Amino acid sequence: MAIPSGGKAPVMNSTTQARAPRAESAWCDRDGDPARCTHFEGLEIHYCGEVLEPRPWTAEQSRWATELLEAGDVPRGPVLELCAGAGQIGLAAVATTDRRLVQVDESPIACRWAERNAARSGFGDRVEVRCGDMAATVRPGERYALVLADPPYVPSHQVDDHPDDPRSAIDGGHDGLVLSCRAMQVAIDHTAPGGGVLVQALGAAQLHEIAELVAMRFPGWHLVEVRVVDEHRAVGLWRQVP
Ligand SMILES: C[S@@+](CC[C@H](N)C(=O)[O-])C[C@H]1O[C@@H](n2cnc3c(N)ncnc32)[C@H](O)[C@@H]1O
């Protein structure tokens, strides 16, 4: 298990109310919910309260993805991001590369912000946002060099411990694993030979629970590295090992 080096801290300012144009505030369905703005790995990210607020620690997933893409540890080709929210993790992942990025989320509001954030960051021409369930929006035959997934992973009975987060963004079902397992299935079905799958979870323990279920269903797919942020935050890399 690899513990992250104590290197650079995530680049993210505290969240501030943006002086966003009225048109953007109007995208929030809740009355009076203004557009907000934050910085994530140097990108300006806009969102509103119905979308999960970008969390600084998740830059670990972006940085790991960039590392794999830049080192050529995955094949050439596009990147897929499942459960993209406002899109910041995937945008930061491909920012220094020339990769195409497909971002998927089932929340129409999240998708609108993701599209807007891609355009604002100057990546609009190589980012495609697809709105809908992850299994329905990734097309048969599509293969990606790297798949990022950040599914809801909080067990339903613990969701009330996070009153500021939209339930639809964090509720991972009775054991917290329902959406993670679905995301793994979609990811594995659409990963190019030699590619990888980077997944966020509720700590290393949850990653290992997912790994056991994945191994039963997809022999050959292994959790090959875990980077732990803390007890409740970790990212895992899956690969197909012959
Ligand atoms: C934990 S949030 C992560 C959002 C974003 N990656 C971030 O860090 O802010 C999970 C996201 O998954 C989306 N989601 C939930 N179920 C989904 C599904 N079946 N298909 C696609 N997206 C889904 C939610 O709308 C939410 O934006």
PDB file of C-alpha atoms in Angstrom, residues 17 34 48 55 62 66 72 75 87-88 98 110 123 129 131-132 134 155 160 166 201 209 223 230:
ATOM      1  CA  GLN A  17     -19.525  33.373  -3.039  1.00  0.00           C
ATOM      2  CA  PRO A  34     -26.311  31.738  -5.517  1.00  0.00           C
ATOM      3  CA  CYS A  48     -24.233  25.759  -6.603  1.00  0.00           C
ATOM      4  CA  ARG A  55     -13.405  18.870  -1.669  1.00  0.00           C
ATOM      5  CA  SER A  62      -6.553  14.256 -10.135  1.00  0.00           C
ATOM      6  CA  THR A  66      -2.096  13.085 -14.304  1.00  0.00           C
ATOM      7  CA  GLY A  72       2.590   6.713 -20.194  1.00  0.00           C
ATOM      8  CA  PRO A  75      -2.329   3.648 -23.285  1.00  0.00           C
ATOM      9  CA  GLY A  87     -16.199  18.307 -13.227  1.00  0.00           C
ATOM     10  CA  GLN A  88     -13.142  19.602 -11.394  1.00  0.00           C
ATOM     11  CA  ASP A  98      -3.921  16.628 -24.722  1.00  0.00           C
ATOM     12  CA  ALA A 110     -24.097  19.131 -12.136  1.00  0.00           C
ATOM     13  CA  PHE A 123     -11.016  22.744 -22.462  1.00  0.00           C
ATOM     14  CA  VAL A 129     -20.344  16.053 -20.691  1.00  0.00           C
ATOM     15  CA  CYS A 131     -25.986  13.615 -18.453  1.00  0.00           C
ATOM     16  CA  GLY A 132     -27.620  10.420 -17.253  1.00  0.00           C
ATOM     17  CA  MET A 134     -23.464   5.993 -15.820  1.00  0.00           C
ATOM     18  CA  PRO A 155     -23.883   4.160   3.769  1.00  0.00           C
ATOM     19  CA  ASP A 160     -27.600  12.458   7.907  1.00  0.00           C
ATOM     20  CA  PRO A 166     -26.828  16.759  -1.383  1.00  0.00           C
ATOM     21  CA  ALA A 201     -13.797   5.542  -1.489  1.00  0.00           C
ATOM     22  CA  GLU A 209     -14.367  -4.416   0.316  1.00  0.00           C
ATOM     23  CA  LEU A 223      -6.638  -3.357  -6.659  1.00  0.00           C
ATOM     24  CA  ASP A 230      -6.961   9.533   6.051  1.00  0.00           C
TER      25      ASP A 230
END
